[in-house]
Structures are given as structure tokens and as C-alpha cells.
Short mmCIF file of C-alpha atoms and ligand atoms in Angstrom, two decimals:
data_model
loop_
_atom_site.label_atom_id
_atom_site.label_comp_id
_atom_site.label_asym_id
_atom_site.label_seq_id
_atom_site.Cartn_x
_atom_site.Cartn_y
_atom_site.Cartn_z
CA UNK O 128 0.00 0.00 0.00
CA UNK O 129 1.61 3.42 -0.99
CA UNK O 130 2.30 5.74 2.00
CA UNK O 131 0.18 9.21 2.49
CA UNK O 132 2.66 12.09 2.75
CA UNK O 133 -0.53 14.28 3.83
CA UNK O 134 0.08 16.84 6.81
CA UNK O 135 3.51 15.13 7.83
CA UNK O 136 6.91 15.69 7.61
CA UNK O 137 9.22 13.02 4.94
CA UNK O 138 11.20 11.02 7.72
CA UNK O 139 14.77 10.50 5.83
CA UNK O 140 17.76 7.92 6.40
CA UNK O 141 20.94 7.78 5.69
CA UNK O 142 23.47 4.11 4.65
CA UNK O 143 27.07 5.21 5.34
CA UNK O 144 27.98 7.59 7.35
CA UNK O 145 31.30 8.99 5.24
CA UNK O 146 31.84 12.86 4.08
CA UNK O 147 29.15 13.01 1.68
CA UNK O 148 26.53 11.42 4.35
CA UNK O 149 27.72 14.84 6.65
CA UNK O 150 26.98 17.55 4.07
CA UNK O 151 23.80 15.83 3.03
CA UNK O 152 22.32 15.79 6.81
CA UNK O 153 23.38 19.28 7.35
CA UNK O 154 21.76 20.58 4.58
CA UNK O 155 18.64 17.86 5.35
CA UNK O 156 18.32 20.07 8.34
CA UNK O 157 17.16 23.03 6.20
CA UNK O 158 14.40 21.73 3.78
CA UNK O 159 10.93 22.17 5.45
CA UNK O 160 8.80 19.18 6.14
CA UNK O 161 11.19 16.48 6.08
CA UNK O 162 13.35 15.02 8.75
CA UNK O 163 16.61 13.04 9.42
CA UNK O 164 14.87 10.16 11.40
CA UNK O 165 17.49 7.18 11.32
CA UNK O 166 20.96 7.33 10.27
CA UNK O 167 22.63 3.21 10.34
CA UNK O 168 26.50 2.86 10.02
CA UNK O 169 28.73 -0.50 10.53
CA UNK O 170 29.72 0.93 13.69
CA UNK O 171 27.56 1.72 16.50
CA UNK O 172 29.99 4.50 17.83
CA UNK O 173 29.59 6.28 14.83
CA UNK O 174 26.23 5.83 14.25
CA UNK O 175 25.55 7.58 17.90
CA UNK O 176 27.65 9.99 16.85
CA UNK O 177 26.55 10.93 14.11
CA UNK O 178 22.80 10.58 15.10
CA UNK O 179 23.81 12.95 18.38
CA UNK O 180 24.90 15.71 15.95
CA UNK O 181 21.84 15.54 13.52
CA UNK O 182 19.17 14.80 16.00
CA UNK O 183 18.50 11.03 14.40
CA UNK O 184 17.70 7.87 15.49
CA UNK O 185 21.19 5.68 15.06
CA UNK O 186 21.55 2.02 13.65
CA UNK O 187 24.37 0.11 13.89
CA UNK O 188 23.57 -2.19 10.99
CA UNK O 189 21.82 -0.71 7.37
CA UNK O 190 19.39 -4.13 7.65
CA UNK O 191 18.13 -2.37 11.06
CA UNK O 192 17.46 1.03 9.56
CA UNK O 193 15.99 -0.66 6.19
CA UNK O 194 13.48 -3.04 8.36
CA UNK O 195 12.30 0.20 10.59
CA UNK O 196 8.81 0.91 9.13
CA UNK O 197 8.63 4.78 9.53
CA UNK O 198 11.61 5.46 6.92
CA UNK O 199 10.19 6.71 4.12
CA UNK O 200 13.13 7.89 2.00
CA UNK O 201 16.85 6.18 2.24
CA UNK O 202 20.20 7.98 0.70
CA UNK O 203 22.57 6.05 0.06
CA UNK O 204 26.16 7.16 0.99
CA UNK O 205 28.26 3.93 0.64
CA UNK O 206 31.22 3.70 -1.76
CA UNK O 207 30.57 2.75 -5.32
CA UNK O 208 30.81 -0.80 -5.56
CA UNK O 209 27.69 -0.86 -2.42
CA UNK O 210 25.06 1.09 -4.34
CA UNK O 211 23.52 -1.65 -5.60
CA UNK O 212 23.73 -3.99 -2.93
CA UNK O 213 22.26 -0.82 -0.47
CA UNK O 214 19.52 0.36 -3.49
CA UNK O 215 18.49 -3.25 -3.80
CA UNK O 216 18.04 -3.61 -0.22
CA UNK O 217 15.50 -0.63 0.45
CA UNK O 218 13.54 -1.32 -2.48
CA UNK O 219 12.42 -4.91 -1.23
CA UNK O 220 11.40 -3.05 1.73
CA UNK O 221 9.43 -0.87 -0.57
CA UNK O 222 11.17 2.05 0.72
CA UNK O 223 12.37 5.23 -1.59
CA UNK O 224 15.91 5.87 -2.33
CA UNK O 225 18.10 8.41 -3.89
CA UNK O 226 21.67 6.85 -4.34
CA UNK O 227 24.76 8.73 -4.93
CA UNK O 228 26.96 9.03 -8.24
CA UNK O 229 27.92 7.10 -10.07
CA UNK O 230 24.44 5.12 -9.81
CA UNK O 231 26.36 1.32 -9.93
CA UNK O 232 29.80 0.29 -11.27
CA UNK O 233 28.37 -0.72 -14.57
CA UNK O 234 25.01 -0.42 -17.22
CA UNK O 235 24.14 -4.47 -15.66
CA UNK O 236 24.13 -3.05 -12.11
CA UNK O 237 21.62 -0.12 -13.09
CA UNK O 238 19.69 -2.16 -15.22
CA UNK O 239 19.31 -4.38 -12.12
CA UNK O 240 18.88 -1.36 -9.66
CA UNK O 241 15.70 -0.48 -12.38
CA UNK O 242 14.00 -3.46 -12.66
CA UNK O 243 13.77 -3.44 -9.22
CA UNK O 244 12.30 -0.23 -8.42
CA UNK O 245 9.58 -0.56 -11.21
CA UNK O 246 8.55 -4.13 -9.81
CA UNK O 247 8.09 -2.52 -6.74
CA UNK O 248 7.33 0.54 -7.90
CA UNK O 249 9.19 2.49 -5.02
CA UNK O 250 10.68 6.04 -6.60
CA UNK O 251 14.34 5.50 -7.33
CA UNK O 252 17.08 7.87 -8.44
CA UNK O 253 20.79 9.10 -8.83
CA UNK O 254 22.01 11.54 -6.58
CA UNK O 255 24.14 13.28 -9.14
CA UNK O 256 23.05 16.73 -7.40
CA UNK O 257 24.48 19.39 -10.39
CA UNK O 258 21.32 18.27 -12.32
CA UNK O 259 18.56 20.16 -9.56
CA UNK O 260 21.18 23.21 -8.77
CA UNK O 261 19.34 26.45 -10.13
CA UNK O 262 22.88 27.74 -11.99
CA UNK O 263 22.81 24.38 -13.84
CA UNK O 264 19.35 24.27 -14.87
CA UNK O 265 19.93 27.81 -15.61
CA UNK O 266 22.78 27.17 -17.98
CA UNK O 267 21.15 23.92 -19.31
CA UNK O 268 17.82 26.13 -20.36
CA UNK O 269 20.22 29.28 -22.08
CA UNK O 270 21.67 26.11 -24.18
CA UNK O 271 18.73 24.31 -24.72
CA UNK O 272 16.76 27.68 -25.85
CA UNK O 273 20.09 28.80 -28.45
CA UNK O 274 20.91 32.01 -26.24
CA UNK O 275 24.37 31.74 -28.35
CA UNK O 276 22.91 29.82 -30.99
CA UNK O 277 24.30 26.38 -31.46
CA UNK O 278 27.22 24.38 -29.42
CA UNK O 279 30.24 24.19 -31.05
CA UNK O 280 32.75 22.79 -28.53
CA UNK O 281 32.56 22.04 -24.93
CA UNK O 282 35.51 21.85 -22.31
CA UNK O 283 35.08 20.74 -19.02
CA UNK O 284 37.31 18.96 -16.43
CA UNK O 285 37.76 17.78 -12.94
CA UNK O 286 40.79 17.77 -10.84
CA UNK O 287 42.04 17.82 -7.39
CA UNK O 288 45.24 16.01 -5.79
CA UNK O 289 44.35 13.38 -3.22
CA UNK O 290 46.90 11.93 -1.05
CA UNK O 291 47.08 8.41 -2.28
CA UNK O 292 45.58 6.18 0.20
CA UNK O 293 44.82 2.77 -0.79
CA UNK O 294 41.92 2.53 1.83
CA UNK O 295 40.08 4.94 0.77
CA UNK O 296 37.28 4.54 -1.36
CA UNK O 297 38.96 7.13 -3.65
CA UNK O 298 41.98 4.59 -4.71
CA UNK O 299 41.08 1.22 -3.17
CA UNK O 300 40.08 -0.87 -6.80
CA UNK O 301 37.85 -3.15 -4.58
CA UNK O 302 35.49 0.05 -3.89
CA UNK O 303 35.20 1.37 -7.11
CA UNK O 304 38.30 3.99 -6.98
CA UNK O 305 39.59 5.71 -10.07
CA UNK O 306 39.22 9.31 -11.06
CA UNK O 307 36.55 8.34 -13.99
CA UNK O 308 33.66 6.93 -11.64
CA UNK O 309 34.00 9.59 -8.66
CA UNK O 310 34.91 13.13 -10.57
CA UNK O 311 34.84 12.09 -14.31
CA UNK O 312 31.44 11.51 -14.09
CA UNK O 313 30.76 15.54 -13.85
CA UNK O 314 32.24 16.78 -17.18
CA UNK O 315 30.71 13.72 -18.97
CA UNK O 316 27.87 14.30 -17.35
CA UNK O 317 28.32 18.03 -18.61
CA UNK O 318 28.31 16.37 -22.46
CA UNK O 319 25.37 14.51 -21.72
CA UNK O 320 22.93 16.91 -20.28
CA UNK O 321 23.26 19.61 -23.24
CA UNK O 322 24.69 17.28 -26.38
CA UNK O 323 23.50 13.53 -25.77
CA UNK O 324 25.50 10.78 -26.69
CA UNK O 325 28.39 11.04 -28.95
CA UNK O 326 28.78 9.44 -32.30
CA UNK O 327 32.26 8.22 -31.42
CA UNK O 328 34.45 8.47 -27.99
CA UNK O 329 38.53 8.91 -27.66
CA UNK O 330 39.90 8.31 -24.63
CA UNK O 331 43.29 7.90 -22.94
CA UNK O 332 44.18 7.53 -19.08
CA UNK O 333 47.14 6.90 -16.74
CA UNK O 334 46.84 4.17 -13.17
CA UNK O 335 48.13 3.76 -10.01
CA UNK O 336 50.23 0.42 -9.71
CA UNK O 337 46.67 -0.86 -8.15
CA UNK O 338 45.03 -0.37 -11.72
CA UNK O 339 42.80 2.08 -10.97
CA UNK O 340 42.90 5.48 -12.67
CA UNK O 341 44.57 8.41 -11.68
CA UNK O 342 43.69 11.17 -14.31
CA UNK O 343 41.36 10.25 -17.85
CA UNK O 344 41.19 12.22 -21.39
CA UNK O 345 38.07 12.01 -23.01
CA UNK O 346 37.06 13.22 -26.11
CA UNK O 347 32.93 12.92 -27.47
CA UNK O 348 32.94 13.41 -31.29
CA UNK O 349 29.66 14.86 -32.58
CA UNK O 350 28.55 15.69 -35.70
CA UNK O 351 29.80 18.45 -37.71
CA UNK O 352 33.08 18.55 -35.76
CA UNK O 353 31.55 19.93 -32.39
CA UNK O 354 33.81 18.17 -29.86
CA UNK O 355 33.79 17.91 -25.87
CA UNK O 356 37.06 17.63 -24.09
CA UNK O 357 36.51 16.37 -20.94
CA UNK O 358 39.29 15.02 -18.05
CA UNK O 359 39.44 13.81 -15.03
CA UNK O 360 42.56 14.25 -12.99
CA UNK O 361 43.52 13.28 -9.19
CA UNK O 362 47.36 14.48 -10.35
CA UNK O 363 46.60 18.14 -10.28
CA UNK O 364 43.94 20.74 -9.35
CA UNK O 365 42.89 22.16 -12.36
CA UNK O 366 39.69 24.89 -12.38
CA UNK O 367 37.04 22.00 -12.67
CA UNK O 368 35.09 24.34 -15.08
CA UNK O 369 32.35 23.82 -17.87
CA UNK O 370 32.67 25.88 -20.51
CA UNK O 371 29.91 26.01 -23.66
CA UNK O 372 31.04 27.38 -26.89
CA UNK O 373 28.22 28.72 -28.90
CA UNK O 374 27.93 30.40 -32.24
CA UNK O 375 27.66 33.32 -31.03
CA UNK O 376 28.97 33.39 -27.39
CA UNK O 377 30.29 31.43 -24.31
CA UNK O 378 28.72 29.92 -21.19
CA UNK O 379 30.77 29.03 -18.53
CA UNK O 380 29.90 27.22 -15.64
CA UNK O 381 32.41 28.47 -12.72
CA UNK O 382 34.15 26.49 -10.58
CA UNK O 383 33.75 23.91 -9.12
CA UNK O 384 30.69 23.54 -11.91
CA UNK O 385 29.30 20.56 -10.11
CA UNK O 386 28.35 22.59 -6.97
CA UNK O 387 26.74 25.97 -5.88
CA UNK O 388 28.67 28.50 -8.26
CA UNK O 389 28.02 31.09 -10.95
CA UNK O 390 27.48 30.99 -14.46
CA UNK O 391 29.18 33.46 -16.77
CA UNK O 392 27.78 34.53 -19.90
CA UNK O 393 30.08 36.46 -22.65
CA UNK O 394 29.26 37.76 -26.23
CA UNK O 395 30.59 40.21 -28.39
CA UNK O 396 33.48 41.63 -25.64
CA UNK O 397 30.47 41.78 -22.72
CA UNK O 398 30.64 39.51 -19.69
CA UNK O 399 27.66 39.12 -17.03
CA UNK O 400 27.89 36.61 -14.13
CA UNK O 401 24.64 35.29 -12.79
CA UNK O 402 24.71 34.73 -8.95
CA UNK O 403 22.41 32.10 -7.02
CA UNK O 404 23.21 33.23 -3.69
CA UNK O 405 23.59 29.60 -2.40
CA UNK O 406 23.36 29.64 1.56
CA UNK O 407 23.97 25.12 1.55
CA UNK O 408 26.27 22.95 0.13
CA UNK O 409 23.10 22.61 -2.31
CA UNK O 410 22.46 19.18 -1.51
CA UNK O 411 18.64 20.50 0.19
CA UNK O 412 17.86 20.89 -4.27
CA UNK O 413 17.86 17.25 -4.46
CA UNK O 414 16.53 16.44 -1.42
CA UNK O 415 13.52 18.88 -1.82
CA UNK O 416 13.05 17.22 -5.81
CA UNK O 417 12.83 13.95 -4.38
CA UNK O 418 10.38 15.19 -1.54
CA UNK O 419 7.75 16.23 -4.11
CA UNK O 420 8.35 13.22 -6.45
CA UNK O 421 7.74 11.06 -3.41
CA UNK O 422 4.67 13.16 -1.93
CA UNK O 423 3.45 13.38 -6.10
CA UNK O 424 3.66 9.61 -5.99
CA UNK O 425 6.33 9.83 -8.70
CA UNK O 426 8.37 6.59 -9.16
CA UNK O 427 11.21 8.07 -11.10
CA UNK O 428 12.40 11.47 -11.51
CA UNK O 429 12.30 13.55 -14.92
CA UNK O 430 15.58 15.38 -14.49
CA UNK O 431 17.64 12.67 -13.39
CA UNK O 432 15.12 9.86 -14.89
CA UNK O 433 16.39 6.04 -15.66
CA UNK O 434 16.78 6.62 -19.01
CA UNK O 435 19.84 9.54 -18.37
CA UNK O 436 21.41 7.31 -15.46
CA UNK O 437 21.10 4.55 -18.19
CA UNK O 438 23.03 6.65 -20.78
CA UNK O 439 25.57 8.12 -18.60
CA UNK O 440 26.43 4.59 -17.07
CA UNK O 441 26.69 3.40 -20.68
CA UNK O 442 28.97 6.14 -21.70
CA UNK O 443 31.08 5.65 -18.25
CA UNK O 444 31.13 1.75 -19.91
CA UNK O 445 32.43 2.39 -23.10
CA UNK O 446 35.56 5.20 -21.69
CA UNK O 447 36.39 2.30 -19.50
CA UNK O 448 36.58 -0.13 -22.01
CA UNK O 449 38.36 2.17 -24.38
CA UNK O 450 41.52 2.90 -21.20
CA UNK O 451 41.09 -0.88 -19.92
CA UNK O 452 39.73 0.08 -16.68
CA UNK O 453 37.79 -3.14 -15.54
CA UNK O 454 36.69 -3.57 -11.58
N1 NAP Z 525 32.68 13.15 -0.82
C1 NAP Z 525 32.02 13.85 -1.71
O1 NAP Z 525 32.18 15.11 -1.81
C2 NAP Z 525 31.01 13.22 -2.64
C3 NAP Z 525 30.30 14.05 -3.47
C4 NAP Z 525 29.35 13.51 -4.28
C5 NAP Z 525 29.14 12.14 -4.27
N2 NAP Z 525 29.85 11.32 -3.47
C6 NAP Z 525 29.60 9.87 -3.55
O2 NAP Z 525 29.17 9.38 -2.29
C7 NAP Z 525 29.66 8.06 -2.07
C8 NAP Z 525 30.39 8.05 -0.74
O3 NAP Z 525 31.44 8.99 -0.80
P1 NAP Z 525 32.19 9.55 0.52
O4 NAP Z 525 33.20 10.50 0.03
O5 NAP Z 525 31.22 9.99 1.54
O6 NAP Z 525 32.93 8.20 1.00
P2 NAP Z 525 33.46 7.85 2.47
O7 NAP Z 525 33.79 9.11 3.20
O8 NAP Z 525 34.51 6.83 2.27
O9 NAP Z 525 32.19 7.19 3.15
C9 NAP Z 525 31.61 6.02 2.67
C10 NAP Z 525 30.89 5.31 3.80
O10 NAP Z 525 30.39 4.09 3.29
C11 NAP Z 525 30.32 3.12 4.32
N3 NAP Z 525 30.91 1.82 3.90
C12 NAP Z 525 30.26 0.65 3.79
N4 NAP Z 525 31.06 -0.33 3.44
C13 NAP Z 525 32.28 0.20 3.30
C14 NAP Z 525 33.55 -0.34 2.98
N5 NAP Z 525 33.74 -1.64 2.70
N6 NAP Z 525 34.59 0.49 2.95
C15 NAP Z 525 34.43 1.80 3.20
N7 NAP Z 525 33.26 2.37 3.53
C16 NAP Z 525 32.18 1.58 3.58
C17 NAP Z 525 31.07 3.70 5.51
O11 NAP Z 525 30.08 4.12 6.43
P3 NAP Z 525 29.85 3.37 7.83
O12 NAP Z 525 31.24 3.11 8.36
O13 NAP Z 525 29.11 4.40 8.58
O14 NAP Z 525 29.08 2.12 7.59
C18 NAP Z 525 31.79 4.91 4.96
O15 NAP Z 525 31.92 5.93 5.91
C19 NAP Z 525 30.55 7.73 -3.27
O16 NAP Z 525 29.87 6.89 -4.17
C20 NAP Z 525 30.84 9.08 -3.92
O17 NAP Z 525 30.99 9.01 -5.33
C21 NAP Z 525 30.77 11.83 -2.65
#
């Protein structure tokens, strides 16, 4: 029986309590009629913890927090290679979940993660969070509507330098590391959004002795020559920026482009930068998106629906097979 969302707040919880799972409470903590109710970790300590700080209940296992009946709404904050483990395990319970980037580690894994949701129709999506944020819809609509006429080239990268640390979930193959999966994602995704699918793909990376990747050079070929060049890097910073070449001017997303920023727009020698006056590490988009999907009794979003997870996990399948990168 579906739930009634009527006159009550949206009681969230939270698998994995890592970096990501800390930004997403706090900014939990500022959408209106929704709540962090349960948070579960492996370890009790930091479950309490963590539950202390963000006024939750705490689990110390996720099968606890998955077989409480009053969670309505589960993100999933688990390394890579869990998602579809931790997806697969809400849905049986019929409960909602929004699951970080990259959805799976592969186009089987989301296919899987799919089927799953629709047979029990319970609303599913990818927490890739630059899709809801107001300066990338705003960018995405100038594009879309031909502001500067047509795309001709797109550039957009990701880099930061790590320290290499074979436990983390960063490097650590077992987990899904590599700088495709965790930060490459956000300039193909960049591709994506505004150009679809390229006819062809070059690509070129280097690895760590452990095989996973440390930095990736992508290039979509499109028709009529328009080209993205997109990279991924955990050997440098580099401005992590996305940058739209149009006919007849530029749109550039500032960095870091995947988070709260600015967009700049520049034609004929004139350059305007559009402010969102973010107050949150933008995370309470998503979560307030998901909110009214779940209270519309929506079982799949229409910004980040299946069919663009499916495509962007098939493109993230083909670079890897083109550098070698297999998990
Ligand atoms: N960090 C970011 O800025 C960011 C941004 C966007 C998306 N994401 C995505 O969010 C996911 C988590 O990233 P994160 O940076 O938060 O990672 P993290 O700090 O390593 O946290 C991951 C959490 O997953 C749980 N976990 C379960 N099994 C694990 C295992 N075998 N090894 C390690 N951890 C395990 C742990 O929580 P418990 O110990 O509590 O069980 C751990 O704290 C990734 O898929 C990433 O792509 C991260």
C-alpha cells in the first residue's frame, strides 16, 4: 500500500555515514517538512555519533534502519561498488531511495537497480546533485533555448590532488576507486545533459600500480566537428570548469561547476555573471526534488530519470573499455 505524505513531515535515512553522508544531513536540516529520522552505520559508535549531531535515530547495521517501518526515504552514501547492494536492499522493503553518483559500477548493475524499483514501484534515483542546482538548470535552459545559438565545442574537467591512500574509497580498486567513476562523471555528465551521446568516444588515461585510474582524457565526437574535451585528474587541481562554446557566445559554468557556483555569460566583448546566492552545500535541491516526487507519488524522476542514469552509465562503460579500466 503506498504511504500518504498528507500533513507530515518526509522522515529520511541515511546508509554510510562517510563525508558526503555529513553535508547531506546538514543541509537535510534546512528543507521544510522532512526530517533526518534514522541514520545506520557498521559501527555503532559512529552511528551515535553521528545521530547525536543531527538529532537522528542511530543504527548500527543498514538491515536495522531498512526493516524500521517509519523510513520513508533512504540515501545512500556507501562507496561505489555498495550502491547496488544498499539500493536493492530498500527497495524490497518498498522504501524510496536516492543513491549517490555514479548510480552502480556498470550499465548491468543499473539495469538491475531499475527493474527493481519498477517491480516494486518504489521512486528510485541518482544523486548526481548538479542536475537540480538552479545555476545548472539555468545554464542547461540558455543552451537548450540557443541564447548563443548552437554548441560548437565544450571543455570541461575535474581535478584535485588526493593523497594516495589505498583505503580509501577514492583509490582502493575493490570500492570502485579511479578518477573516472567519482569526478569524471561531472564533465561527462556536462556532455550529456546539453549534447547527448556522442557518435564516437577517444579516450586515454594513466593508473596507479593498483590499476585504478589516476587522471582520464576524453574526447565525445559529434557531428559536424563539435567536440567535448573532458578530463578527469587526481594528479593536479585544475579549475574543474564547464565551458559552452556557442555560435555566437560562451557559457561558462564556474568552478567547481558541479556545486553551488556562478554561471558566466560572454558575447561580443560583454561579460555578465549570474549569482544564485547559495546559503547550503546545495544538496537541500535534491533532497527537496525527491520530496515532491515522493509526496506526487512519482516513481522516477524527470531530471535525473532512468533513461539519463542509463546513458551516462553506458557512456562511463564504453571510456572504461576504451583505457582498460575493468573492476
Ligand atoms: N565526498 C564527496 O564530496 C562526494 C560528493 C558527491 C558524491 N559522493 C559519492 O558518495 C559516495 C560516498 O562517498 P564519501 O566521500 O562519503 O565516501 P566515504 O567518506 O569513504 O564514506 C563512505 C561510507 O560508506 C560506508 N561503507 C560501507 N562499506 C564500506 C567499505 N567496505 N569500505 C568503506 N566504507 C564503507 C562507511 O560508512 P559506515 O562506516 O558508517 O558504515 C563509509 O563511511 C561515493 O559513491 C561518492 O561518489 C561523494
Amino acid at each position: 500500500m503506498s504511504k500518504s505524505f498528507q500533513n507530515r513531515k518526509i522522515r529520511w535515512g541515511i546508509i554510510g555515514l562517510g563525508k558526503i553522508a555529513h553535508k547531506f544531513a546538514a543541509d537535510l536540516l534546512t528543507v521544510d517538512n522532512a526530517q533526518l529520522y534514522a541514520v545506520a552505520s557498521r559501527s555503532l559508535e559512529k552511528a551515535k555519533a553521528f545521530a547525536t549531531k543531527y538529532n537522528s535515530k542511530a543504527y548500527d547495521s543498514y538491515e536495522l534502519l531498512v526493516n524500521d517501518a517509519y523510513v520513508d526515504a533512504i540515501y545512500i552514501a556507501t562507496p561505489h561498488s555498495f550502491h547496488k547492494e544498499h539500493t536493492l536492499l530498500c527497495l524490497e522493503k518498498g522504501i524510496a531511495v536516492l543513491c549517490e553518483k555514479p548510480f552502480a559500477m556498470n550499465s548491468d548493475e543499473v539495469k538491475t537497480m531499475i527493474a527493481k524499483a519498477r517491480k516494486h514501484n518504489v521512486l528510485l534515483m541518482e544523486a548526481l546533485c548538479t542536475s537540480v542546482l538552479p545555476h545548472y538548470q539555468f545554464a542547461l535552459n540558455e543552451l537548450k533555448n540557443k541564447t548563443f545559438g548552437n554548441i560548437l565545442k565544450i571543455e570541461a574537467d575535474f581535478g584535485f590532488k588526493p593523497k594516495f591512500d589505498i583505503n580509501s574509497r577514492v583509490f582502493n580498486k575493490s570500492l570502485g576507486g579511479g578518477s573516472l567513476l567519482d569526478i569524471g562523471i561531472y564533465p561527462i555528465f556536462a556532455a550529456i545533459s546539453t549534447l547527448e551521446e556522442p557518435n564516437s568516444i577517444e579516450a586515454s588515461a594513466t593508473f596507479y600500480e593498483n590499476g585504478v585510474d589516476s587522471s582520464c582524457s576524453i574526447i565525445f565526437n559529434y557531428n559536424n566537428d563539435v567536440k567535448a574535451i573532458l578530463e578527469s585528474t587526481f594528479l593536479k587541481t585544475t579549475p574543474t570548469e564547464a565551458v559552452f562554446y556557442c555560435e555566437k557566445g560562451i557559457i561558462k559554468i564556474n568552478s567547481r561547476f558541479s556545486g553551488p557556483t556562478t554561471v558566466t555569460k560572454i558575447s561580443n566583448n560583454q561579460e555578465e555573471t549570474i549569482d544564485f546566492y547559495y546559503k547550503t552545500k546545495g544538496y537541500d535541491y535534491e533532497i527537496m526534488h525527491f520530496n515532491q516526487l515522493l509526496r506526487n507519488g512519482k516513481t522516477e524522476s524527470d531530471i535525473m530519470s532512468f533513461d539519463f542514469s542509463s546513458k551516462l552509465m553506458l557512456t562511463l562503460d564504453k571510456v572504461r573499455e576504451i583505457i582498460g579500466l575493468k573492476y
